[in-house]
Coordinates of C-alpha atoms in Angstrom, one line a residue:
X213 CA -0.3 -0.1 -0.2
X214 CA 1.1 3.7 -0.7
X215 CA -0.3 6.5 0.6
X216 CA -0.7 9.9 -1.1
X217 CA 0.8 12.2 1.4
X218 CA -1.8 14.4 1.2
X219 CA -3.8 11.3 2.5
X220 CA -1.2 10.5 5.0
X221 CA -0.4 14.8 5.8
X222 CA -4.5 14.7 6.6
X223 CA -4.5 11.4 8.9
X224 CA -0.7 13.1 10.8
X225 CA -3.2 15.6 11.3
X226 CA -6.1 13.9 12.6
X227 CA -4.9 11.4 14.8
X228 CA -0.4 12.8 15.5
X229 CA 2.0 10.6 15.4
X230 CA 3.6 8.0 14.8
X231 CA 1.1 6.4 13.1
X232 CA 0.1 2.7 11.9
X233 CA -2.4 3.0 9.6
X234 CA -3.6 0.0 7.3
X235 CA -5.8 -0.4 4.4
X236 CA -7.8 -4.0 4.8
X237 CA -8.2 -3.8 1.2
X238 CA -4.7 -4.5 0.9
X239 CA -4.6 -7.3 3.7
X240 CA -7.7 -8.8 2.2
X241 CA -5.8 -8.9 -1.2
X242 CA -2.8 -10.4 0.1
X243 CA -5.2 -13.2 1.3
X244 CA -6.2 -13.9 -1.8
X245 CA -2.9 -14.1 -3.6
X246 CA -1.6 -16.3 -1.8
X247 CA -4.5 -19.0 -1.4
X248 CA -4.2 -18.9 -5.4
X249 CA -0.6 -19.2 -5.4
X250 CA -0.9 -22.5 -3.8
X251 CA -3.2 -25.4 -5.1
X252 CA -6.9 -25.3 -3.0
X253 CA -6.8 -28.1 -0.9
X254 CA -3.6 -26.2 0.9
X255 CA -5.4 -24.5 4.2
X256 CA -3.5 -21.9 5.4
X257 CA -2.5 -20.3 9.2
X258 CA -1.5 -16.8 9.8
X259 CA 1.1 -16.4 12.2
X260 CA -0.7 -14.0 14.9
X261 CA 2.9 -12.7 16.1
X262 CA 3.2 -10.5 12.7
X263 CA 0.8 -8.4 13.2
X264 CA -1.8 -8.7 16.0
X265 CA -4.6 -6.0 15.0
X266 CA -8.3 -7.3 15.8
X267 CA -9.4 -5.5 11.8
X268 CA -6.4 -7.7 10.8
X269 CA -7.2 -10.8 12.0
X270 CA -11.6 -10.5 11.2
X271 CA -10.3 -9.1 7.4
X272 CA -7.9 -12.4 7.5
X273 CA -10.5 -15.0 8.6
X274 CA -12.4 -14.5 5.4
X275 CA -15.1 -17.2 4.7
X276 CA -15.8 -20.9 5.0
X277 CA -13.2 -22.4 2.3
X278 CA -11.7 -18.9 1.5
X279 CA -9.9 -17.7 4.5
X280 CA -7.1 -18.2 7.2
X281 CA -6.6 -20.5 10.5
X282 CA -4.6 -19.0 13.1
X283 CA -0.8 -20.2 14.5
X284 CA -0.7 -18.3 18.8
X285 CA 2.2 -19.0 20.7
X286 CA 0.0 -16.9 23.7
X287 CA -3.4 -16.8 25.8
X288 CA -2.9 -13.0 24.3
X289 CA -2.9 -14.4 20.7
X290 CA -5.4 -16.2 22.0
X291 CA -7.8 -14.1 22.7
X292 CA -7.1 -11.2 20.4
X293 CA -8.0 -14.4 17.6
X294 CA -11.5 -15.6 19.4
X295 CA -12.1 -11.6 19.6
X296 CA -11.8 -12.2 15.6
X297 CA -14.1 -15.1 15.2
X298 CA -11.3 -17.4 15.2
X299 CA -12.5 -21.1 16.0
X300 CA -9.9 -22.1 18.3
X301 CA -10.9 -26.0 17.2
X302 CA -8.8 -24.6 14.4
X303 CA -5.8 -23.0 16.0
X304 CA -2.7 -24.3 15.5
X305 CA -0.9 -23.4 19.7
X306 CA 3.1 -23.5 18.6
X307 CA 6.2 -22.6 20.6
X308 CA 8.8 -23.9 23.1
X309 CA 7.8 -22.7 25.9
X310 CA 4.7 -23.5 26.3
X311 CA 4.1 -22.9 30.4
X312 CA 1.2 -25.4 32.4
X313 CA -1.4 -22.1 33.4
X314 CA -1.1 -21.2 29.4
X315 CA -2.2 -24.7 28.3
X316 CA -5.2 -25.0 30.7
X317 CA -6.6 -22.1 29.7
X318 CA -6.0 -22.5 25.4
X319 CA -7.5 -25.8 26.0
X320 CA -10.2 -24.9 28.0
X321 CA -10.9 -22.6 25.3
X322 CA -11.5 -25.2 22.8
X323 CA -7.6 -24.8 21.5
X324 CA -6.7 -29.0 20.5
X325 CA -3.8 -29.1 17.4
X326 CA -0.6 -28.0 19.1
X327 CA 2.8 -27.5 18.0
X328 CA 5.4 -30.0 20.0
X329 CA 8.9 -28.9 20.1
X330 CA 10.2 -31.7 22.8
X331 CA 9.2 -34.9 24.2
X332 CA 8.7 -32.6 27.9
X333 CA 6.7 -30.1 25.6
X334 CA 4.6 -32.6 25.0
X335 CA 4.3 -34.1 28.0
X336 CA 3.0 -30.9 29.7
X337 CA 1.0 -30.6 26.9
X338 CA -0.8 -33.7 27.5
X339 CA -1.6 -33.6 31.4
X340 CA -3.0 -30.4 30.8
X341 CA -5.5 -32.5 28.1
X342 CA -6.1 -34.9 31.2
X343 CA -6.9 -32.3 33.5
X344 CA -10.0 -31.1 31.0
X345 CA -10.2 -35.0 30.1
X346 CA -10.0 -34.0 26.3
X347 CA -7.5 -35.5 23.5
X348 CA -5.0 -32.9 22.0
X349 CA -3.9 -33.6 18.5
X350 CA 0.5 -33.3 18.4
X351 CA 1.7 -32.2 15.4
X352 CA 5.8 -32.9 15.8
X353 CA 7.5 -29.7 14.7
X354 CA 10.8 -31.8 13.1
X355 CA 14.7 -29.5 13.1
X356 CA 15.8 -31.8 10.2
X357 CA 19.3 -32.5 10.0
X358 CA 19.8 -30.6 7.0
X359 CA 17.4 -28.1 4.4
X360 CA 17.5 -27.1 0.7
X361 CA 17.5 -24.2 0.5
X362 CA 20.3 -21.8 1.6
X363 CA 20.2 -18.0 0.9
X364 CA 16.7 -16.4 3.5
X365 CA 16.5 -16.7 6.9
X366 CA 17.2 -20.2 8.7
X367 CA 15.1 -22.2 10.5
X368 CA 16.7 -25.7 10.5
X369 CA 19.5 -27.7 10.4
X370 CA 20.8 -26.4 13.8
X371 CA 21.0 -25.9 17.3
X372 CA 17.9 -25.2 18.2
X373 CA 15.3 -24.8 20.5
X374 CA 12.9 -25.1 18.3
X375 CA 11.4 -28.5 16.9
X376 CA 12.8 -32.0 18.0
X377 CA 15.8 -32.7 16.2
X378 CA 15.3 -35.6 13.4
X379 CA 18.0 -37.9 13.8
X380 CA 16.9 -38.9 17.4
X381 CA 13.5 -39.1 16.6
X382 CA 13.8 -42.7 16.0
X383 CA 14.5 -43.6 20.3
X384 CA 11.7 -40.9 21.0
X385 CA 8.7 -42.6 19.4
X386 CA 7.8 -45.1 21.6
X387 CA 7.4 -42.8 24.5
X388 CA 5.8 -39.7 21.8
X389 CA 3.3 -42.5 21.3
X390 CA 2.5 -43.3 25.1
X391 CA 1.8 -39.5 26.7
X392 CA -1.1 -39.7 27.8
X393 CA -4.1 -37.0 26.3
X394 CA -2.8 -36.7 23.0
X395 CA -2.5 -38.0 19.7
X396 CA 0.2 -37.8 17.1
X397 CA -1.1 -36.2 14.1
X398 CA 1.3 -35.3 11.6
X399 CA 3.9 -33.6 11.7
X400 CA 4.8 -30.2 11.4
X401 CA 7.9 -27.9 9.6
X402 CA 9.7 -24.2 9.4
X403 CA 13.2 -24.1 7.5
X404 CA 13.2 -20.9 6.2
X405 CA 11.1 -17.1 6.5
X406 CA 11.6 -14.9 4.1
X407 CA 13.3 -16.3 1.0
X408 CA 14.9 -14.6 -1.6
X409 CA 13.2 -15.9 -4.5
X410 CA 10.6 -18.2 -6.0
X411 CA 12.9 -20.7 -6.6
X412 CA 13.8 -20.8 -3.3
X413 CA 10.5 -21.8 -1.3
X414 CA 10.0 -23.6 -4.1
X415 CA 13.3 -25.7 -3.3
X416 CA 12.4 -25.6 0.0
X417 CA 8.9 -26.9 0.0
X418 CA 10.3 -30.0 -2.4
X419 CA 12.9 -30.9 0.2
X420 CA 10.8 -30.7 3.3
X421 CA 7.8 -32.5 1.6
X422 CA 10.4 -35.5 1.0
X423 CA 11.7 -35.4 4.3
X424 CA 7.7 -35.9 5.9
X425 CA 7.9 -38.7 3.8
X426 CA 11.0 -40.4 4.4
X427 CA 10.3 -39.8 8.4
X428 CA 6.7 -41.0 8.4
X429 CA 7.7 -44.0 6.5
X430 CA 11.3 -44.7 8.8
X431 CA 9.1 -44.3 12.3
X432 CA 5.9 -45.8 11.5
X433 CA 4.8 -42.3 12.0
X434 CA 0.6 -40.8 11.5
X435 CA 0.0 -38.6 9.2
X436 CA -3.3 -37.3 9.1
X437 CA -2.0 -33.0 8.4
X438 CA 1.0 -32.2 7.2
X439 CA 2.3 -28.0 8.2
X440 CA 5.4 -27.4 5.7
X441 CA 5.9 -24.1 7.3
X442 CA 6.4 -20.1 5.2
X443 CA 8.9 -17.9 4.7
X444 CA 6.5 -15.5 1.5
X445 CA 8.5 -12.9 1.1
X446 CA 7.6 -8.9 1.6
X447 CA 9.6 -5.7 1.9
X448 CA 9.9 -4.7 4.9
X449 CA 9.7 -1.4 5.4
X450 CA 10.9 -0.3 1.6
X451 CA 9.1 0.7 -0.5
X452 CA 7.6 -2.8 -3.8
X453 CA 5.5 -4.4 -4.3
X454 CA 5.1 -8.4 -2.6
X455 CA 6.6 -11.6 -4.2
X456 CA 4.2 -13.5 -6.6
X457 CA 4.6 -17.1 -6.5
X458 CA 3.2 -18.3 -10.6
X459 CA 5.1 -21.8 -10.3
X460 CA 3.9 -22.6 -6.9
X461 CA 0.7 -24.4 -6.9
X462 CA 1.9 -26.8 -9.9
X463 CA 5.6 -27.3 -8.4
X464 CA 3.6 -27.8 -4.8
X465 CA 0.9 -30.4 -6.4
X466 CA 3.5 -32.2 -8.7
X467 CA 6.1 -32.8 -5.7
X468 CA 2.8 -33.9 -3.2
X469 CA 1.5 -36.5 -6.0
X470 CA 5.1 -38.3 -5.8
X471 CA 5.1 -38.8 -1.8
X472 CA 1.4 -38.2 -0.5
X473 CA -0.2 -40.2 -3.3
X474 CA -3.1 -39.6 -1.9
X475 CA -3.0 -35.3 -0.2
X476 CA -6.5 -34.7 -2.7
X477 CA -8.2 -37.1 -1.0
X478 CA -7.1 -35.3 2.2
X479 CA -4.8 -37.5 3.0
X480 CA -3.1 -36.1 4.7
X481 CA -3.9 -32.1 5.0
X482 CA -2.0 -29.7 3.4
X483 CA -1.7 -26.9 4.9
X484 CA 1.6 -23.9 5.6
X485 CA 1.0 -21.0 7.1
X486 CA 2.7 -17.1 6.7
X487 CA 2.9 -13.8 8.7
X488 CA 4.1 -11.4 7.2
X489 CA 3.1 -11.9 3.6
X490 CA -0.1 -11.2 4.5
X491 CA 0.0 -7.8 6.3
X492 CA 3.4 -6.5 5.8
X493 CA 2.1 -4.5 2.1
X494 CA -1.0 -2.8 3.9
X495 CA 1.2 -0.7 6.7
X496 CA 2.3 2.4 6.2
X497 CA 3.5 4.4 9.6
X498 CA 3.6 7.8 9.2
X499 CA 5.8 9.8 11.9
X500 CA 7.3 13.1 12.1
X501 CA 10.6 15.6 12.1
X502 CA 11.4 16.5 15.4
X503 CA 14.2 17.8 14.7
X504 CA 17.5 17.7 11.9
X505 CA 20.9 18.5 12.9
X506 CA 25.0 17.3 11.3
X507 CA 27.3 15.9 13.4
X508 CA 31.0 15.7 12.0
X509 CA 30.0 15.9 8.5
X510 CA 26.9 13.2 8.2
X511 CA 22.8 15.0 8.7
X512 CA 20.6 12.8 11.1
X513 CA 16.6 13.7 11.0
X514 CA 15.5 12.9 14.2
X515 CA 11.5 11.3 14.5
X516 CA 8.9 11.3 16.9
X517 CA 9.1 7.2 15.7
X518 CA 12.0 4.9 17.1
X519 CA 12.5 1.0 17.9
X520 CA 9.9 1.3 20.4
X521 CA 7.3 1.8 18.2
X522 CA 8.7 -0.5 14.6
X523 CA 12.1 -2.0 14.9
X524 CA 11.9 -4.3 18.4
X525 CA 13.1 -6.9 15.5
X526 CA 15.0 -4.9 13.6
X527 CA 16.8 -3.2 16.1
X528 CA 18.0 -6.7 16.8
X529 CA 20.0 -6.2 13.2
X530 CA 19.8 -10.1 12.5
X531 CA 16.3 -11.2 12.1
X532 CA 14.9 -7.8 9.7
X533 CA 17.2 -5.4 8.7
X534 CA 18.4 -1.8 10.0
X535 CA 17.4 0.5 6.7
X536 CA 13.8 1.6 6.4
X537 CA 13.1 4.0 3.2
X538 CA 10.3 6.4 2.7
X539 CA 8.4 6.1 -0.5
X540 CA 8.5 9.4 -1.7
X541 CA 12.5 10.8 -4.8
X542 CA 15.0 11.3 -2.5
X543 CA 18.0 14.0 -3.2
X544 CA 20.8 13.3 -0.2
X545 CA 21.2 11.1 3.1
X546 CA 21.0 11.0 6.5
X547 CA 19.9 9.1 9.0
X548 CA 16.5 8.8 9.9
X549 CA 16.8 8.2 13.7
X550 CA 14.5 8.2 16.9
X551 CA 14.0 10.0 19.7
X552 CA 15.2 7.8 22.5
X553 CA 18.7 8.6 24.5
X554 CA 20.0 5.4 23.1
X555 CA 22.1 5.3 20.0
X556 CA 21.0 2.0 18.7
X557 CA 17.7 4.1 18.2
X558 CA 17.8 4.1 14.6
X559 CA 15.6 3.3 11.9
X560 CA 18.0 4.1 8.7
X561 CA 21.5 4.6 8.6
X562 CA 22.8 7.1 6.5
X563 CA 19.3 5.9 3.4
X564 CA 18.7 8.3 0.7
X565 CA 16.0 10.8 2.2
X566 CA 13.7 13.8 0.6
X567 CA 14.3 17.7 1.7
X568 CA 12.7 18.4 5.0
X569 CA 11.6 20.7 7.4
X570 CA 10.6 20.7 11.2
X571 CA 7.5 18.9 11.4
X572 CA 7.4 17.3 7.9
X573 CA 6.3 14.2 8.1
X574 CA 7.5 10.4 6.8
X575 CA 5.7 7.9 5.1
X576 CA 7.2 3.9 5.3
X577 CA 5.6 1.5 3.2
X578 CA 5.1 -2.4 4.1
X579 CA 5.0 -1.5 7.3
X580 CA 2.1 -4.1 8.4
X581 CA 4.0 -7.2 10.0
X582 CA 6.1 -6.8 13.3
X583 CA 5.7 -3.4 14.2
X584 CA 4.0 -2.3 17.1
X585 CA 4.3 -5.7 19.3
X586 CA 7.1 -6.4 18.1
X587 CA 9.0 -3.3 19.6
X588 CA 10.2 -1.7 22.4
X589 CA 7.2 -0.7 23.5
X590 CA 7.6 0.4 27.1
X591 CA 11.2 1.8 26.4
X592 CA 10.9 5.3 28.1
X593 CA 8.0 4.8 29.4
X594 CA 6.9 6.4 25.6
X595 CA 3.0 6.2 25.0
X596 CA 1.9 2.9 22.0
X597 CA 1.6 5.1 18.8
X598 CA -1.9 5.0 17.5
X599 CA -3.4 2.8 15.0
X600 CA -5.7 3.2 12.3
X601 CA -7.6 0.7 10.1
X602 CA -8.3 2.3 6.0
X603 CA -10.7 1.0 3.9
X604 CA -9.4 3.0 0.2
X605 CA -10.0 7.0 2.3
X606 CA -12.9 5.5 5.5
X607 CA -11.4 5.0 7.9
X608 CA -12.8 2.5 9.9
X609 CA -11.6 2.3 13.7
X610 CA -8.7 4.2 16.1
X611 CA -6.7 3.0 18.3
X612 CA -3.6 2.3 20.8
X613 CA -1.7 0.3 22.8
X614 CA -2.0 0.7 26.8
X615 CA 0.1 -0.2 29.0
X616 CA -1.1 -0.1 33.3
X617 CA 1.2 -0.5 36.1
X618 CA -0.9 -2.2 38.8
X619 CA 0.3 -3.1 42.8
X620 CA -1.1 -6.8 44.0
X621 CA 0.7 -6.5 47.5
X622 CA 0.0 -2.6 49.4
X623 CA -1.4 -0.1 48.4
X624 CA 0.3 2.3 45.1
X625 CA -0.9 4.5 42.7
X626 CA -2.7 3.0 39.2
X627 CA 0.1 3.8 36.9
X628 CA -1.3 4.2 32.4
X629 CA 1.5 4.3 30.0

């Protein structure tokens, strides 16, 4: 999505800055494009960690047979998923550190499918299921010893808190099968994130399907459900379109025909998952210039949005790049930095920028994924950014995350931040 400067200025004047703007038309277009790129038998999970705004989850839900299920990793994400109308029975609960309280809450709410990261994780899930008198469906997340793609963010093939090491599966299977309160339903893979191109994405999926078939044959694994992960790409905070995948549907179908010839009849059911692709292009971050300075020959544009607003993940300098790029014509280079009293508060170092003055707004495109809830919201106690949801130029909702500190022992003031 690209907002006109006039519309961005109008929204900034009305709702203040920093301001995130999400366009539901763009969310639904991304959903439809990705569903169209996958075989029609596929199910699609939305990774709520990418953006947990209830309006976006509601738009992604779509209609029966043409929408997304939710993949969550906390009870907070579960509550938003339910508020958006998603059925907990269709939700996949993931993560390596599921606590007793979280599992009790999830199962009581109706969640039945869990991604399993270890034997003890499965035992915790089974104990919670027994406490509630139900059986939990378990997808064994596999950390395979090898992977196909050599580009992008690798999520498998190394020592990790995520997944069961594939080389240990044989010795673990008798114990995994015997965990009370659980039933092994299938496998879960997530080998990479943000694939660089369609060829590497297809190669990874082909490799995953081959590995899944091999593991099932070797260990007599039940396979009613197979989640092969994601890796779908969209630019992060720089101009550009979502990736397109014209070959993906045919290549996936061909690979599945080889390894799982009954997949078209639902044996097994096949799923992919995506976060940033579904919501990334829907968002624009509008920030206002509060100061401009030069230091030893280098220019700095200081904005009211920093890593507390956008860049909790990019600020790590590992998962996502620290290099935003406004969607405007550039005239010079300077660093775009935030207002925080830390040298790490950098949105873009020596990036191309237009001529700016104090009070001007800067619109950063493709900012719909890994925004407020992936940032250092509480750092320095600054207020969270406002979030506006639109369709076209119609404003549908305005909200802001609020933090509140309360005391359980003694008396203390109620502080909202």
